[in-house]
Amino acid sequence: MKKIVTTLFLIMLTGNVLATAQYPDILVYQGKNQPIFTNPLESYFDKQHPRPKNVFKFSCTANWRGYVATWKIEENDLYLVKLVEGSCGEDAPEIPITTIFPEQQAPIKANWFSGTLRIPLGKRLQYVHMGYGSIYEKELFLTIENGKIVNEELVDNSTKELPTRHERTLEELRKLKEWEDTTVSPKQ
């Protein structure tokens, strides 16, 4: 009976750990530090570029990936500027970029990244306690191909019907599953 209770407790604890809003990466864009609800560095890790062990330490539930990256846009190109440990504290120690990119110095052009940067703007309209599921008044979407901005779209969420929290949570769970699948079994 004790094993069953312990197992149930651990399952419930794990569910709560994974159901936490996340610390975003930072993007310096048009002279402002903006949170981004995208993690471009995650797409760098694969079999050719494995996630370094013992570098990104899990230290709080609000940062599963173990780091916060600072990025910048310069002449429409995306650059990685800095990495700090994901300790969820104010004075997190810096992670040397050479740990990931041994032969390079910051800033590093993110030519491996193709995807969309989601930048929340304005007041939060709906809080979702998982991943980056919260919805803001406006969201700026920067479409990036091989590290270069190819499209920019501003969405005004204040004028449209919002999905339910349940729908947003399910979407964030789907994203988490994809992230776990690529982190545990990196793409080939």
Tab-separated table of N, CA and C in Angstrom, residues 16-156:
chain	number	residue	atom	x	y	z
A	16	ASN	N	2.519	18.422	-11.658
A	16	ASN	CA	2.566	19.823	-11.245
A	16	ASN	C	3.868	20.483	-11.659
A	17	VAL	N	4.958	19.737	-11.610
A	17	VAL	CA	6.253	20.290	-12.006
A	17	VAL	C	6.216	20.703	-13.470
A	18	LEU	N	5.642	19.847	-14.326
A	18	LEU	CA	5.619	20.136	-15.751
A	18	LEU	C	4.557	21.165	-16.119
A	19	ALA	N	3.648	21.440	-15.220
A	19	ALA	CA	2.567	22.383	-15.493
A	19	ALA	C	2.888	23.742	-14.901
A	20	THR	N	3.979	24.335	-15.338
A	20	THR	CA	4.413	25.622	-14.808
A	20	THR	C	4.713	26.569	-15.963
A	21	ALA	N	4.250	27.801	-15.844
A	21	ALA	CA	4.615	28.813	-16.830
A	21	ALA	C	6.138	28.952	-16.827
A	22	GLN	N	6.724	29.229	-17.980
A	22	GLN	CA	8.174	29.218	-18.131
A	22	GLN	C	8.782	30.618	-18.234
A	23	TYR	N	10.029	30.729	-17.717
A	23	TYR	CA	10.810	31.942	-17.927
A	23	TYR	C	11.151	32.021	-19.405
A	24	PRO	N	10.865	33.139	-20.049
A	24	PRO	CA	11.161	33.247	-21.474
A	24	PRO	C	12.617	33.631	-21.733
A	25	ASP	N	13.054	33.361	-22.955
A	25	ASP	CA	14.297	33.943	-23.432
A	25	ASP	C	14.034	35.438	-23.635
A	26	ILE	N	15.097	36.196	-23.866
A	26	ILE	CA	15.007	37.650	-24.051
A	26	ILE	C	15.477	37.984	-25.467
A	27	LEU	N	14.760	38.895	-26.118
A	27	LEU	CA	15.148	39.373	-27.437
A	27	LEU	C	15.320	40.881	-27.385
A	28	VAL	N	16.491	41.356	-27.785
A	28	VAL	CA	16.715	42.791	-27.929
A	28	VAL	C	16.272	43.133	-29.351
A	29	TYR	N	15.157	43.875	-29.423
A	29	TYR	CA	14.554	44.170	-30.720
A	29	TYR	C	14.051	45.604	-30.726
A	30	GLN	N	14.483	46.355	-31.707
A	30	GLN	CA	14.118	47.768	-31.856
A	30	GLN	C	14.402	48.542	-30.568
A	31	GLY	N	15.557	48.258	-29.970
A	31	GLY	CA	16.019	48.987	-28.792
A	31	GLY	C	15.389	48.582	-27.475
A	32	LYS	N	14.558	47.538	-27.469
A	32	LYS	CA	13.897	47.111	-26.234
A	32	LYS	C	14.183	45.646	-25.944
A	33	ASN	N	14.280	45.325	-24.649
A	33	ASN	CA	14.365	43.925	-24.225
A	33	ASN	C	12.950	43.369	-24.154
A	34	GLN	N	12.668	42.377	-24.983
A	34	GLN	CA	11.337	41.775	-25.044
A	34	GLN	C	11.428	40.304	-24.641
A	35	PRO	N	10.454	39.803	-23.879
A	35	PRO	CA	10.405	38.353	-23.666
A	35	PRO	C	9.980	37.691	-24.973
A	36	ILE	N	10.495	36.501	-25.243
A	36	ILE	CA	10.018	35.754	-26.412
A	36	ILE	C	9.521	34.393	-25.950
A	37	PHE	N	8.392	34.006	-26.496
A	37	PHE	CA	7.777	32.728	-26.152
A	37	PHE	C	8.189	31.671	-27.169
A	38	THR	N	9.474	31.651	-27.473
A	38	THR	CA	10.095	30.693	-28.378
A	38	THR	C	11.509	30.478	-27.854
A	39	ASN	N	12.054	29.295	-28.043
A	39	ASN	CA	13.419	29.006	-27.590
A	39	ASN	C	14.259	28.532	-28.772
A	40	PRO	N	14.826	29.468	-29.549
A	40	PRO	CA	15.552	29.111	-30.767
A	40	PRO	C	16.728	28.156	-30.558
A	41	LEU	N	17.375	28.212	-29.399
A	41	LEU	CA	18.533	27.341	-29.166
A	41	LEU	C	18.129	25.870	-29.160
A	42	GLU	N	16.898	25.568	-28.755
A	42	GLU	CA	16.454	24.170	-28.693
A	42	GLU	C	16.530	23.489	-30.052
A	43	SER	N	16.294	24.225	-31.133
A	43	SER	CA	16.338	23.604	-32.461
A	43	SER	C	17.773	23.337	-32.924
A	44	TYR	N	18.758	23.856	-32.207
A	44	TYR	CA	20.165	23.592	-32.544
A	44	TYR	C	20.572	22.177	-32.145
A	45	PHE	N	19.989	21.698	-31.049
A	45	PHE	CA	20.408	20.407	-30.504
A	45	PHE	C	19.823	19.255	-31.312
A	46	ASP	N	20.725	18.379	-31.776
A	46	ASP	CA	20.355	17.172	-32.510
A	46	ASP	C	21.504	16.183	-32.351
A	47	LYS	N	21.529	15.127	-33.160
A	47	LYS	CA	22.615	14.137	-33.026
A	47	LYS	C	23.976	14.748	-33.345
A	48	GLN	N	24.003	15.673	-34.281
A	48	GLN	CA	25.258	16.321	-34.660
A	48	GLN	C	25.699	17.344	-33.606
A	49	HIS	N	24.735	17.968	-32.942
A	49	HIS	CA	24.999	18.961	-31.898
A	49	HIS	C	24.229	18.551	-30.644
A	50	PRO	N	24.723	17.561	-29.910
A	50	PRO	CA	23.962	17.082	-28.747
A	50	PRO	C	23.885	18.124	-27.635
A	51	ARG	N	22.780	18.057	-26.913
A	51	ARG	CA	22.588	18.923	-25.744
A	51	ARG	C	23.692	18.575	-24.745
A	52	PRO	N	24.490	19.550	-24.319
A	52	PRO	CA	25.585	19.243	-23.389
A	52	PRO	C	25.057	18.770	-22.036
A	53	LYS	N	25.667	17.723	-21.540
A	53	LYS	CA	25.266	17.198	-20.237
A	53	LYS	C	25.915	18.035	-19.138
A	54	ASN	N	25.239	18.169	-18.041
A	54	ASN	CA	25.734	18.885	-16.857
A	54	ASN	C	26.008	20.367	-17.086
A	55	VAL	N	25.457	20.946	-18.146
A	55	VAL	CA	25.609	22.386	-18.367
A	55	VAL	C	24.314	23.093	-18.007
A	56	PHE	N	23.213	22.599	-18.556
A	56	PHE	CA	21.907	23.188	-18.290
A	56	PHE	C	21.285	22.444	-17.118
A	57	LYS	N	21.458	22.997	-15.943
A	57	LYS	CA	20.995	22.329	-14.728
A	57	LYS	C	19.553	22.716	-14.416
A	58	PHE	N	18.736	21.704	-14.140
A	58	PHE	CA	17.358	21.954	-13.720
A	58	PHE	C	17.397	22.439	-12.282
A	59	SER	N	16.899	23.637	-12.050
A	59	SER	CA	16.916	24.143	-10.675
A	59	SER	C	15.597	24.755	-10.241
A	60	CYS	N	14.652	24.899	-11.169
A	60	CYS	CA	13.322	25.362	-10.777
A	60	CYS	C	12.318	24.944	-11.843
A	61	THR	N	11.082	24.778	-11.432
A	61	THR	CA	10.058	24.288	-12.355
A	61	THR	C	9.681	25.307	-13.418
A	62	ALA	N	10.063	26.552	-13.243
A	62	ALA	CA	9.735	27.584	-14.225
A	62	ALA	C	10.785	27.689	-15.327
A	63	ASN	N	11.722	26.721	-15.367
A	63	ASN	CA	12.712	26.716	-16.438
A	63	ASN	C	13.160	25.286	-16.705
A	64	TRP	N	12.364	24.554	-17.475
A	64	TRP	CA	12.673	23.161	-17.782
A	64	TRP	C	13.973	23.024	-18.551
A	65	ARG	N	14.258	23.988	-19.436
A	65	ARG	CA	15.414	23.842	-20.320
A	65	ARG	C	16.733	24.110	-19.615
A	66	GLY	N	16.697	24.810	-18.451
A	66	GLY	CA	17.905	25.004	-17.654
A	66	GLY	C	18.742	26.217	-18.024
A	67	TYR	N	18.232	27.099	-18.865
A	67	TYR	CA	18.973	28.307	-19.245
A	67	TYR	C	17.989	29.380	-19.686
A	68	VAL	N	18.481	30.602	-19.741
A	68	VAL	CA	17.771	31.703	-20.392
A	68	VAL	C	18.763	32.300	-21.381
A	69	ALA	N	18.353	32.388	-22.629
A	69	ALA	CA	19.211	32.939	-23.679
A	69	ALA	C	18.791	34.376	-23.979
A	70	THR	N	19.776	35.199	-24.281
A	70	THR	CA	19.505	36.554	-24.761
A	70	THR	C	19.881	36.590	-26.234
A	71	TRP	N	18.969	37.115	-27.027
A	71	TRP	CA	19.116	37.199	-28.476
A	71	TRP	C	19.029	38.656	-28.901
A	72	LYS	N	19.480	38.929	-30.122
A	72	LYS	CA	19.272	40.263	-30.681
A	72	LYS	C	19.005	40.126	-32.172
A	73	ILE	N	18.294	41.118	-32.685
A	73	ILE	CA	18.082	41.231	-34.129
A	73	ILE	C	18.941	42.397	-34.588
A	74	GLU	N	19.788	42.122	-35.549
A	74	GLU	CA	20.645	43.161	-36.120
A	74	GLU	C	20.628	42.990	-37.631
A	75	GLU	N	20.219	44.039	-38.335
A	75	GLU	CA	20.104	44.005	-39.799
A	75	GLU	C	19.296	42.790	-40.254
A	76	ASN	N	18.179	42.544	-39.560
A	76	ASN	CA	17.246	41.445	-39.845
A	76	ASN	C	17.806	40.049	-39.599
A	77	ASP	N	18.956	39.940	-38.955
A	77	ASP	CA	19.522	38.641	-38.600
A	77	ASP	C	19.379	38.408	-37.102
A	78	LEU	N	19.137	37.146	-36.731
A	78	LEU	CA	18.995	36.748	-35.330
A	78	LEU	C	20.342	36.265	-34.807
A	79	TYR	N	20.753	36.810	-33.655
A	79	TYR	CA	22.027	36.441	-33.033
A	79	TYR	C	21.816	36.005	-31.589
A	80	LEU	N	22.557	34.975	-31.181
A	80	LEU	CA	22.630	34.573	-29.780
A	80	LEU	C	23.710	35.418	-29.123
A	81	VAL	N	23.345	36.113	-28.052
A	81	VAL	CA	24.250	37.053	-27.400
A	81	VAL	C	24.803	36.499	-26.092
A	82	LYS	N	23.934	35.829	-25.312
A	82	LYS	CA	24.345	35.429	-23.967
A	82	LYS	C	23.474	34.282	-23.477
A	83	LEU	N	24.063	33.451	-22.601
A	83	LEU	CA	23.333	32.381	-21.915
A	83	LEU	C	23.573	32.506	-20.422
A	84	VAL	N	22.518	32.344	-19.631
A	84	VAL	CA	22.676	32.272	-18.174
A	84	VAL	C	21.954	31.023	-17.684
A	85	GLU	N	22.419	30.523	-16.543
A	85	GLU	CA	21.779	29.357	-15.946
A	85	GLU	C	20.327	29.669	-15.644
A	86	GLY	N	19.503	28.670	-15.758
A	86	GLY	CA	18.074	28.843	-15.517
A	86	GLY	C	17.699	28.655	-14.076
A	87	SER	N	18.368	29.369	-13.190
A	87	SER	CA	18.153	29.193	-11.759
A	87	SER	C	16.913	29.905	-11.253
A	88	CYS	N	16.273	30.676	-12.111
A	88	CYS	CA	15.072	31.432	-11.742
A	88	CYS	C	15.369	32.489	-10.691
A	89	GLY	N	16.625	32.830	-10.528
A	89	GLY	CA	17.009	33.872	-9.592
A	89	GLY	C	17.489	35.100	-10.335
A	90	GLU	N	17.655	36.175	-9.605
A	90	GLU	CA	18.085	37.441	-10.201
A	90	GLU	C	19.536	37.412	-10.680
A	91	ASP	N	20.396	36.746	-9.937
A	91	ASP	CA	21.829	36.771	-10.241
A	91	ASP	C	22.314	35.430	-10.764
A	92	ALA	N	21.663	34.913	-11.782
A	92	ALA	CA	22.046	33.622	-12.343
A	92	ALA	C	23.409	33.738	-13.017
A	93	PRO	N	24.293	32.759	-12.791
A	93	PRO	CA	25.615	32.814	-13.415
A	93	PRO	C	25.536	32.611	-14.928
A	94	GLU	N	26.458	33.246	-15.612
A	94	GLU	CA	26.519	33.136	-17.065
A	94	GLU	C	27.111	31.786	-17.457
A	95	ILE	N	26.614	31.239	-18.555
A	95	ILE	CA	27.157	30.011	-19.143
A	95	ILE	C	28.007	30.457	-20.331
A	96	PRO	N	29.288	30.092	-20.361
A	96	PRO	CA	30.107	30.499	-21.509
A	96	PRO	C	29.519	29.951	-22.819
A	97	ILE	N	29.377	30.815	-23.796
A	97	ILE	CA	28.820	30.399	-25.096
A	97	ILE	C	29.709	29.346	-25.737
A	98	THR	N	30.993	29.370	-25.417
A	98	THR	CA	31.914	28.378	-25.980
A	98	THR	C	31.589	26.959	-25.512
A	99	THR	N	30.769	26.820	-24.477
A	99	THR	CA	30.326	25.497	-24.037
A	99	THR	C	29.494	24.834	-25.132
A	100	ILE	N	28.727	25.628	-25.858
A	100	ILE	CA	27.873	25.119	-26.934
A	100	ILE	C	28.556	25.280	-28.291
A	101	PHE	N	29.234	26.394	-28.473
A	101	PHE	CA	29.886	26.726	-29.738
A	101	PHE	C	31.379	26.927	-29.469
A	102	PRO	N	32.152	25.832	-29.376
A	102	PRO	CA	33.543	25.910	-28.915
A	102	PRO	C	34.463	26.828	-29.718
A	103	GLU	N	34.234	26.960	-30.988
A	103	GLU	CA	35.148	27.733	-31.838
A	103	GLU	C	34.660	29.155	-32.099
A	104	GLN	N	33.597	29.587	-31.406
A	104	GLN	CA	32.992	30.877	-31.739
A	104	GLN	C	32.860	31.776	-30.520
A	105	GLN	N	32.714	33.050	-30.796
A	105	GLN	CA	32.484	34.053	-29.752
A	105	GLN	C	31.148	34.741	-30.030
A	106	ALA	N	30.518	35.208	-28.984
A	106	ALA	CA	29.244	35.923	-29.135
A	106	ALA	C	29.491	37.285	-29.780
A	107	PRO	N	28.552	37.782	-30.545
A	107	PRO	CA	27.265	37.189	-30.895
A	107	PRO	C	27.413	36.131	-31.992
A	108	ILE	N	26.542	35.119	-31.935
A	108	ILE	CA	26.578	34.014	-32.892
A	108	ILE	C	25.316	34.061	-33.740
A	109	LYS	N	25.496	34.149	-35.056
A	109	LYS	CA	24.331	34.176	-35.950
A	109	LYS	C	23.606	32.836	-35.851
A	110	ALA	N	22.299	32.904	-35.643
A	110	ALA	CA	21.476	31.706	-35.443
A	110	ALA	C	20.995	31.152	-36.779
A	111	ASN	N	21.942	30.825	-37.663
A	111	ASN	CA	21.560	30.347	-38.994
A	111	ASN	C	20.938	28.949	-38.967
A	112	TRP	N	20.977	28.245	-37.835
A	112	TRP	CA	20.326	26.948	-37.688
A	112	TRP	C	18.820	27.094	-37.455
A	113	PHE	N	18.382	28.318	-37.073
A	113	PHE	CA	16.989	28.479	-36.651
A	113	PHE	C	16.084	28.930	-37.784
A	114	SER	N	15.052	28.137	-38.012
A	114	SER	CA	13.943	28.516	-38.885
A	114	SER	C	12.678	28.249	-38.086
A	115	GLY	N	11.890	29.268	-37.905
A	115	GLY	CA	10.677	29.146	-37.099
A	115	GLY	C	10.109	30.526	-36.838
A	116	THR	N	9.246	30.607	-35.833
A	116	THR	CA	8.580	31.868	-35.526
A	116	THR	C	8.878	32.291	-34.101
A	117	LEU	N	9.325	33.526	-33.943
A	117	LEU	CA	9.506	34.108	-32.616
A	117	LEU	C	8.189	34.768	-32.226
A	118	ARG	N	7.680	34.417	-31.063
A	118	ARG	CA	6.417	34.991	-30.557
A	118	ARG	C	6.748	35.958	-29.433
A	119	ILE	N	6.433	37.231	-29.651
A	119	ILE	CA	6.747	38.290	-28.690
A	119	ILE	C	5.444	38.822	-28.103
A	120	PRO	N	5.199	38.580	-26.797
A	120	PRO	CA	3.979	39.103	-26.181
A	120	PRO	C	4.106	40.603	-25.930
A	121	LEU	N	3.029	41.339	-26.200
A	121	LEU	CA	3.021	42.793	-26.011
A	121	LEU	C	1.741	43.208	-25.285
A	122	GLY	N	1.863	44.194	-24.426
A	122	GLY	CA	0.684	44.721	-23.747
A	122	GLY	C	0.272	43.907	-22.539
A	123	LYS	N	-0.980	44.074	-22.166
A	123	LYS	CA	-1.539	43.454	-20.968
A	123	LYS	C	-1.830	41.968	-21.212
A	124	ARG	N	-1.618	41.158	-20.174
A	124	ARG	CA	-1.960	39.742	-20.272
A	124	ARG	C	-3.483	39.609	-20.184
A	125	LEU	N	-4.076	38.943	-21.175
A	125	LEU	CA	-5.525	38.757	-21.214
A	125	LEU	C	-5.953	37.444	-20.568
A	126	GLN	N	-5.091	36.440	-20.683
A	126	GLN	CA	-5.433	35.125	-20.146
A	126	GLN	C	-4.159	34.443	-19.662
A	127	TYR	N	-4.174	34.009	-18.395
A	127	TYR	CA	-3.016	33.315	-17.833
A	127	TYR	C	-3.224	31.814	-17.951
A	128	VAL	N	-2.217	31.130	-18.471
A	128	VAL	CA	-2.210	29.673	-18.525
A	128	VAL	C	-0.949	29.228	-17.804
A	129	HIS	N	-1.122	28.414	-16.781
A	129	HIS	CA	-0.009	27.998	-15.923
A	129	HIS	C	0.744	26.825	-16.550
A	130	MET	N	1.172	26.997	-17.800
A	130	MET	CA	1.941	25.958	-18.467
A	130	MET	C	2.669	26.556	-19.658
A	131	GLY	N	3.960	26.272	-19.737
A	131	GLY	CA	4.743	26.700	-20.889
A	131	GLY	C	4.587	28.179	-21.185
A	132	TYR	N	4.295	28.470	-22.445
A	132	TYR	CA	4.066	29.841	-22.898
A	132	TYR	C	2.620	30.007	-23.354
A	133	GLY	N	1.698	29.419	-22.613
A	133	GLY	CA	0.301	29.397	-23.021
A	133	GLY	C	-0.482	30.669	-22.775
A	134	SER	N	0.040	31.584	-21.973
A	134	SER	CA	-0.701	32.817	-21.686
A	134	SER	C	-0.881	33.645	-22.956
A	135	ILE	N	-1.968	34.412	-22.991
A	135	ILE	CA	-2.289	35.233	-24.164
A	135	ILE	C	-2.261	36.701	-23.756
A	136	TYR	N	-1.674	37.531	-24.619
A	136	TYR	CA	-1.516	38.964	-24.363
A	136	TYR	C	-2.335	39.780	-25.356
A	137	GLU	N	-2.509	41.071	-25.032
A	137	GLU	CA	-3.285	41.976	-25.897
A	137	GLU	C	-2.842	41.880	-27.351
A	138	LYS	N	-1.546	41.988	-27.537
A	138	LYS	CA	-0.988	41.894	-28.885
A	138	LYS	C	0.184	40.930	-28.842
A	139	GLU	N	0.451	40.331	-29.984
A	139	GLU	CA	1.607	39.450	-30.118
A	139	GLU	C	2.253	39.727	-31.463
A	140	LEU	N	3.557	39.905	-31.424
A	140	LEU	CA	4.326	40.120	-32.638
A	140	LEU	C	4.969	38.792	-33.012
A	141	PHE	N	4.740	38.360	-34.236
A	141	PHE	CA	5.312	37.118	-34.729
A	141	PHE	C	6.365	37.451	-35.782
A	142	LEU	N	7.608	37.062	-35.513
A	142	LEU	CA	8.700	37.249	-36.470
A	142	LEU	C	9.011	35.885	-37.079
A	143	THR	N	8.803	35.750	-38.376
A	143	THR	CA	9.124	34.501	-39.061
A	143	THR	C	10.588	34.558	-39.471
A	144	ILE	N	11.324	33.536	-39.059
A	144	ILE	CA	12.768	33.474	-39.294
A	144	ILE	C	13.071	32.277	-40.189
A	145	GLU	N	13.914	32.477	-41.192
A	145	GLU	CA	14.416	31.374	-42.016
A	145	GLU	C	15.932	31.443	-42.022
A	146	ASN	N	16.557	30.376	-41.554
A	146	ASN	CA	18.020	30.299	-41.474
A	146	ASN	C	18.616	31.533	-40.805
A	147	GLY	N	17.982	31.970	-39.720
A	147	GLY	CA	18.500	33.075	-38.931
A	147	GLY	C	18.147	34.462	-39.423
A	148	LYS	N	17.341	34.580	-40.470
A	148	LYS	CA	16.998	35.891	-41.044
A	148	LYS	C	15.483	36.105	-41.000
A	149	ILE	N	15.073	37.334	-40.596
A	149	ILE	CA	13.647	37.673	-40.586
A	149	ILE	C	13.140	37.742	-42.024
A	150	VAL	N	12.055	36.997	-42.293
A	150	VAL	CA	11.446	37.038	-43.626
A	150	VAL	C	10.018	37.576	-43.576
A	151	ASN	N	9.435	37.646	-42.372
A	151	ASN	CA	8.080	38.182	-42.249
A	151	ASN	C	7.849	38.655	-40.818
A	152	GLU	N	6.982	39.644	-40.701
A	152	GLU	CA	6.617	40.202	-39.398
A	152	GLU	C	5.108	40.397	-39.395
A	153	GLU	N	4.440	39.883	-38.338
A	153	GLU	CA	2.983	40.014	-38.255
A	153	GLU	C	2.590	40.385	-36.832
A	154	LEU	N	1.788	41.438	-36.702
A	154	LEU	CA	1.275	41.869	-35.405
A	154	LEU	C	-0.179	41.418	-35.298
A	155	VAL	N	-0.480	40.647	-34.242
A	155	VAL	CA	-1.833	40.135	-34.024
A	155	VAL	C	-2.431	40.843	-32.820
A	156	ASP	N	-3.639	41.366	-32.991
A	156	ASP	CA	-4.359	42.036	-31.906
A	156	ASP	C	-5.357	41.048	-31.308
